[in-house]
Amino acid sequence: MLDGVILLWFVLAALAVAFVAIDIRNTPESPVLKWGFVLLTAYTGVVGAFLYVLGCREPLPGTHEQYTAARWRQTLGSTMHCVAGDGVGILVGAVLSSLLGLTGLAEVALEYLLGFGFGWTIFQALFMREAAGGSYSVALRRTFIPELLSMNLLMAGMVPTAMMLRRHVDRAADPAHARFWFVMSMALLVGFMVAYPMNWWLVANHLKHGMMTVRPKEAAGMAMPMGSDGGAVAGGHGGMAGMAMDKADKRSPSVATMTVLSFVALAAGLALAFVA
């Protein structure tokens, strides 16, 4: 029964990935977010495709700026960007842990380090360095805290889900078996949901970008610029300037408070994973 459900999941996931990969080429979104939606759909199947259609796909020509300006869509883009990048490192860590025989906290630590490392240094700082004036070092500095907070919440949801499912699903820790990938898909999906509220706060306080709109220069003059709350601006990157941490102490709750809360959430997730 379970294998039949898993087979159906991956068949639908393959169709969903093909749809998003083809359709998103016509969406005036930033290239890194386009890749992000493809990766998210690979992780979460039809759920990712649904989120793409509902949250990013341009409903009518010339309306992407207005459509993605809603705060929940901006937050969707921010969370998706986090999960897409971190997910690559997390999955690599899960596979390596299986090959190296790592379990428990050692496995979690490897997944965290690789997930955070790839998400921060590649998907955030490297791919978005233009928003920092082309400086990779500045981009690393500006994205460290936002990536850390989002990663902590992602792991807080992902780790207990993966651990609890493995206790009830045979061969769920074997990367050579489809059950491993199904369990990791479910874990990343739960992690996405748990990380969403933190990304709402990050976007609302201009510490992370949300959706963006990138159009050819010749069409940019026809679009209506947005971006007052992290929204997109035609032909560029909306809300990225707000990622700077220079005025972090004026935010409420403060960045320090949210950082502590993110580690409390991570600790709670680990306790649930290994104690429950």
Short mmCIF file of C-alpha atoms in Angstrom, two decimals:
data_model
loop_
_atom_site.label_atom_id
_atom_site.label_comp_id
_atom_site.label_asym_id
_atom_site.label_seq_id
_atom_site.Cartn_x
_atom_site.Cartn_y
_atom_site.Cartn_z
CA MET A 1 0.00 0.00 0.00
CA LEU A 2 2.70 2.47 1.03
CA ASP A 3 4.83 1.67 -2.00
CA GLY A 4 1.84 2.39 -4.22
CA VAL A 5 1.34 5.77 -2.56
CA ILE A 6 5.04 6.54 -2.96
CA LEU A 7 4.98 5.55 -6.63
CA LEU A 8 1.98 7.81 -7.25
CA TRP A 9 3.70 10.64 -5.36
CA PHE A 10 6.81 10.49 -7.51
CA VAL A 11 4.92 10.13 -10.78
CA LEU A 12 2.91 13.24 -9.94
CA ALA A 13 6.08 14.96 -8.71
CA ALA A 14 7.83 14.30 -12.01
CA LEU A 15 4.90 15.77 -13.92
CA ALA A 16 4.81 18.75 -11.56
CA VAL A 17 8.53 19.43 -12.00
CA ALA A 18 8.19 19.23 -15.80
CA PHE A 19 5.26 21.66 -15.72
CA VAL A 20 7.05 24.21 -13.50
CA ALA A 21 10.35 23.96 -15.38
CA ILE A 22 8.62 24.63 -18.70
CA ASP A 23 6.02 27.16 -17.58
CA ILE A 24 8.26 29.30 -15.37
CA ARG A 25 10.39 30.28 -18.36
CA ASN A 26 7.58 32.70 -19.30
CA THR A 27 7.26 34.14 -15.79
CA PRO A 28 9.14 37.45 -15.28
CA GLU A 29 10.83 36.22 -12.11
CA SER A 30 14.46 36.36 -11.00
CA PRO A 31 16.46 33.41 -12.42
CA VAL A 32 17.51 32.22 -8.96
CA LEU A 33 13.88 32.08 -7.83
CA LYS A 34 12.95 30.24 -11.00
CA TRP A 35 15.49 27.57 -10.13
CA GLY A 36 14.21 27.72 -6.57
CA PHE A 37 10.66 26.85 -7.59
CA VAL A 38 11.90 23.96 -9.71
CA LEU A 39 13.89 22.62 -6.75
CA LEU A 40 11.01 23.15 -4.32
CA THR A 41 8.71 21.23 -6.66
CA ALA A 42 11.26 18.41 -6.88
CA TYR A 43 11.19 18.26 -3.06
CA THR A 44 7.45 18.68 -2.51
CA GLY A 45 5.81 17.45 -5.70
CA VAL A 46 2.41 18.80 -6.60
CA VAL A 47 2.46 21.04 -3.51
CA GLY A 48 5.39 22.98 -4.98
CA ALA A 49 3.63 23.31 -8.34
CA PHE A 50 0.49 24.54 -6.58
CA LEU A 51 2.50 27.16 -4.67
CA TYR A 52 4.14 28.31 -7.89
CA VAL A 53 0.81 28.78 -9.64
CA LEU A 54 -0.84 30.43 -6.65
CA GLY A 55 2.08 32.56 -5.55
CA CYS A 56 4.29 33.45 -8.50
CA ARG A 57 2.86 32.61 -11.93
CA GLU A 58 1.81 35.79 -13.74
CA PRO A 59 -1.99 35.58 -14.18
CA LEU A 60 -2.10 38.19 -16.97
CA PRO A 61 0.70 39.86 -18.94
CA GLY A 62 2.17 42.83 -17.11
CA THR A 63 0.64 41.99 -13.72
CA HIS A 64 3.48 40.15 -11.98
CA GLU A 65 4.52 43.17 -9.91
CA GLN A 66 1.04 43.74 -8.52
CA TYR A 67 0.30 40.03 -8.16
CA THR A 68 3.39 39.24 -6.09
CA ALA A 69 3.25 42.40 -3.94
CA ALA A 70 0.98 40.72 -1.36
CA ARG A 71 2.93 40.05 1.84
CA TRP A 72 2.04 36.34 1.90
CA ARG A 73 3.39 35.90 -1.63
CA GLN A 74 6.54 37.81 -0.72
CA THR A 75 6.96 35.48 2.25
CA LEU A 76 6.32 32.47 0.03
CA GLY A 77 9.19 33.56 -2.21
CA SER A 78 11.49 34.08 0.77
CA THR A 79 10.68 30.70 2.32
CA MET A 80 10.93 28.91 -1.00
CA HIS A 81 14.36 30.45 -1.63
CA CYS A 82 15.54 29.21 1.75
CA VAL A 83 14.19 25.67 1.41
CA ALA A 84 15.38 25.29 -2.18
CA GLY A 85 18.97 26.19 -1.36
CA ASP A 86 19.23 24.61 2.08
CA GLY A 87 17.44 21.50 0.84
CA VAL A 88 20.27 20.67 -1.56
CA GLY A 89 22.80 20.59 1.26
CA ILE A 90 20.43 18.78 3.62
CA LEU A 91 19.79 16.00 1.11
CA VAL A 92 23.51 15.65 0.40
CA GLY A 93 24.09 15.45 4.14
CA ALA A 94 21.41 12.79 4.55
CA VAL A 95 22.93 10.66 1.80
CA LEU A 96 26.47 11.06 3.16
CA SER A 97 25.25 10.21 6.67
CA SER A 98 23.81 6.96 5.37
CA LEU A 99 27.02 6.09 3.50
CA LEU A 100 29.21 7.00 6.50
CA GLY A 101 26.94 5.30 9.03
CA LEU A 102 26.18 8.52 10.91
CA THR A 103 23.02 8.63 13.00
CA GLY A 104 21.39 10.83 15.62
CA LEU A 105 22.94 14.20 16.37
CA ALA A 106 25.95 13.50 14.12
CA GLU A 107 23.63 13.14 11.13
CA VAL A 108 21.68 16.25 12.08
CA ALA A 109 24.91 18.24 12.48
CA LEU A 110 26.17 17.21 9.04
CA GLU A 111 22.83 18.05 7.40
CA TYR A 112 22.73 21.41 9.20
CA LEU A 113 26.27 22.36 8.23
CA LEU A 114 25.88 21.39 4.58
CA GLY A 115 22.37 22.84 4.32
CA PHE A 116 23.31 26.15 5.90
CA GLY A 117 26.62 26.30 4.06
CA PHE A 118 25.10 25.78 0.62
CA GLY A 119 22.05 27.93 1.28
CA TRP A 120 24.05 30.84 2.70
CA THR A 121 27.19 30.91 0.55
CA ILE A 122 25.67 29.86 -2.77
CA PHE A 123 21.90 30.32 -3.00
CA GLN A 124 21.79 33.49 -0.94
CA ALA A 125 25.09 35.38 -1.06
CA LEU A 126 26.53 34.23 -4.40
CA PHE A 127 23.37 34.23 -6.49
CA MET A 128 22.12 37.49 -4.95
CA ARG A 129 25.41 39.40 -4.77
CA GLU A 130 24.21 41.96 -7.35
CA ALA A 131 21.88 43.30 -4.67
CA ALA A 132 24.98 44.03 -2.58
CA GLY A 133 26.61 46.02 -5.36
CA GLY A 134 28.33 42.96 -6.77
CA SER A 135 30.34 42.36 -3.59
CA TYR A 136 30.29 38.74 -2.44
CA SER A 137 31.74 39.58 0.98
CA VAL A 138 29.04 42.20 1.61
CA ALA A 139 26.39 39.75 0.45
CA LEU A 140 27.73 37.14 2.89
CA ARG A 141 27.51 39.62 5.76
CA ARG A 142 24.02 40.78 4.91
CA THR A 143 22.54 37.33 4.43
CA PHE A 144 24.11 35.49 7.38
CA ILE A 145 21.54 36.29 10.09
CA PRO A 146 18.44 35.98 7.85
CA GLU A 147 19.69 32.64 6.54
CA LEU A 148 20.49 31.44 10.06
CA LEU A 149 17.05 32.26 11.43
CA SER A 150 15.26 30.66 8.49
CA MET A 151 17.50 27.57 8.56
CA ASN A 152 16.87 27.03 12.28
CA LEU A 153 13.12 26.93 11.74
CA LEU A 154 13.44 24.72 8.67
CA MET A 155 15.44 22.17 10.66
CA ALA A 156 13.07 22.50 13.62
CA GLY A 157 10.29 21.14 11.43
CA MET A 158 12.27 18.82 9.19
CA VAL A 159 14.31 16.83 11.73
CA PRO A 160 11.49 15.51 13.96
CA THR A 161 9.38 14.70 10.89
CA ALA A 162 12.18 12.67 9.29
CA MET A 163 13.10 10.91 12.52
CA MET A 164 9.54 9.96 13.43
CA LEU A 165 8.73 8.70 9.94
CA ARG A 166 11.88 6.59 9.88
CA ARG A 167 10.72 4.82 13.03
CA HIS A 168 7.61 3.62 11.21
CA VAL A 169 8.78 3.23 7.62
CA ASP A 170 11.19 0.41 6.76
CA ARG A 171 14.27 1.30 4.68
CA ALA A 172 13.53 5.01 5.07
CA ALA A 173 17.19 5.61 5.91
CA ASP A 174 18.47 3.92 2.73
CA PRO A 175 19.11 6.38 -0.15
CA ALA A 176 18.91 3.47 -2.59
CA HIS A 177 15.22 3.05 -1.75
CA ALA A 178 12.36 5.31 -2.82
CA ARG A 179 11.11 5.41 0.78
CA PHE A 180 14.16 7.45 1.78
CA TRP A 181 13.34 10.16 -0.74
CA PHE A 182 9.65 10.11 0.14
CA VAL A 183 10.41 10.63 3.82
CA MET A 184 12.83 13.46 3.04
CA SER A 185 10.19 15.07 0.81
CA MET A 186 7.67 14.99 3.64
CA ALA A 187 10.28 16.32 6.07
CA LEU A 188 11.21 19.26 3.82
CA LEU A 189 7.54 20.04 3.27
CA VAL A 190 6.94 20.26 7.04
CA GLY A 191 10.14 22.27 7.39
CA PHE A 192 8.83 24.71 4.79
CA MET A 193 5.64 25.24 6.78
CA VAL A 194 7.48 25.74 10.06
CA ALA A 195 9.93 28.22 8.48
CA TYR A 196 7.18 30.31 6.88
CA PRO A 197 6.31 32.46 9.97
CA MET A 198 9.97 33.36 10.52
CA ASN A 199 10.29 34.37 6.89
CA TRP A 200 7.18 36.53 7.28
CA TRP A 201 8.98 38.45 10.02
CA LEU A 202 12.18 38.65 7.96
CA VAL A 203 10.34 40.02 4.91
CA ALA A 204 8.24 42.41 7.00
CA ASN A 205 11.43 43.83 8.52
CA HIS A 206 13.21 44.02 5.15
CA LEU A 207 15.85 41.48 6.16
CA LYS A 208 15.04 39.12 3.27
CA HIS A 209 13.70 39.64 -0.22
CA GLY A 210 10.48 38.04 -1.36
CA MET A 211 9.30 37.58 -4.91
CA MET A 212 11.01 39.66 -7.55
CA THR A 213 10.14 40.77 -11.05
CA VAL A 214 12.76 40.83 -13.78
CA ARG A 215 11.71 42.02 -17.23
CA PRO A 216 13.65 42.82 -20.40
CA LYS A 217 14.84 46.43 -20.33
CA GLU A 218 12.69 47.37 -23.26
CA ALA A 219 9.59 46.27 -21.34
CA ALA A 220 10.56 47.75 -17.99
CA GLY A 221 8.98 51.11 -18.72
CA MET A 222 5.58 49.47 -19.16
CA ALA A 223 5.54 47.94 -15.68
CA MET A 224 4.44 49.56 -12.44
CA PRO A 225 7.24 49.56 -9.84
CA MET A 226 6.51 48.09 -6.45
CA GLY A 227 8.75 47.35 -3.52
CA SER A 228 7.68 49.43 -0.53
CA ASP A 229 7.43 46.28 1.63
CA GLY A 230 9.91 44.02 -0.10
CA GLY A 231 7.92 43.74 -3.30
CA ALA A 232 9.32 43.49 -6.78
CA VAL A 233 10.50 46.23 -9.09
CA ALA A 234 10.41 45.81 -12.82
CA GLY A 235 13.76 45.06 -14.35
CA GLY A 236 15.47 44.67 -10.99
CA HIS A 237 15.45 43.17 -7.52
CA GLY A 238 12.77 44.49 -5.17
CA GLY A 239 13.34 44.92 -1.50
CA MET A 240 16.92 43.65 -1.50
CA ALA A 241 18.35 46.85 -0.08
CA GLY A 242 16.38 46.18 3.08
CA MET A 243 18.48 43.09 3.80
CA ALA A 244 21.16 45.26 5.42
CA MET A 245 21.46 44.83 9.18
CA ASP A 246 22.50 48.40 9.95
CA LYS A 247 19.25 49.32 11.74
CA ALA A 248 18.49 45.92 13.22
CA ASP A 249 18.35 47.27 16.78
CA LYS A 250 15.27 49.37 15.90
CA ARG A 251 13.14 46.39 14.93
CA SER A 252 10.56 44.88 17.25
CA PRO A 253 11.04 42.14 18.23
CA SER A 254 14.76 42.72 17.86
CA VAL A 255 17.00 40.58 15.69
CA ALA A 256 18.68 39.29 18.85
CA THR A 257 15.33 38.20 20.27
CA MET A 258 14.32 36.43 17.08
CA THR A 259 17.71 34.73 16.90
CA VAL A 260 17.26 33.34 20.41
CA LEU A 261 13.74 32.21 19.56
CA SER A 262 14.99 30.46 16.43
CA PHE A 263 17.48 28.43 18.48
CA VAL A 264 14.79 27.65 21.05
CA ALA A 265 12.60 26.34 18.22
CA LEU A 266 15.50 24.29 16.87
CA ALA A 267 16.17 22.82 20.33
CA ALA A 268 12.47 21.97 20.69
CA GLY A 269 12.50 20.25 17.31
CA LEU A 270 15.54 18.19 18.25
CA ALA A 271 13.98 17.25 21.58
CA LEU A 272 10.84 16.11 19.81
CA ALA A 273 12.92 14.10 17.35
CA PHE A 274 15.01 12.23 19.91
CA VAL A 275 12.78 12.12 22.99
CA ALA A 276 9.26 11.61 21.63
#
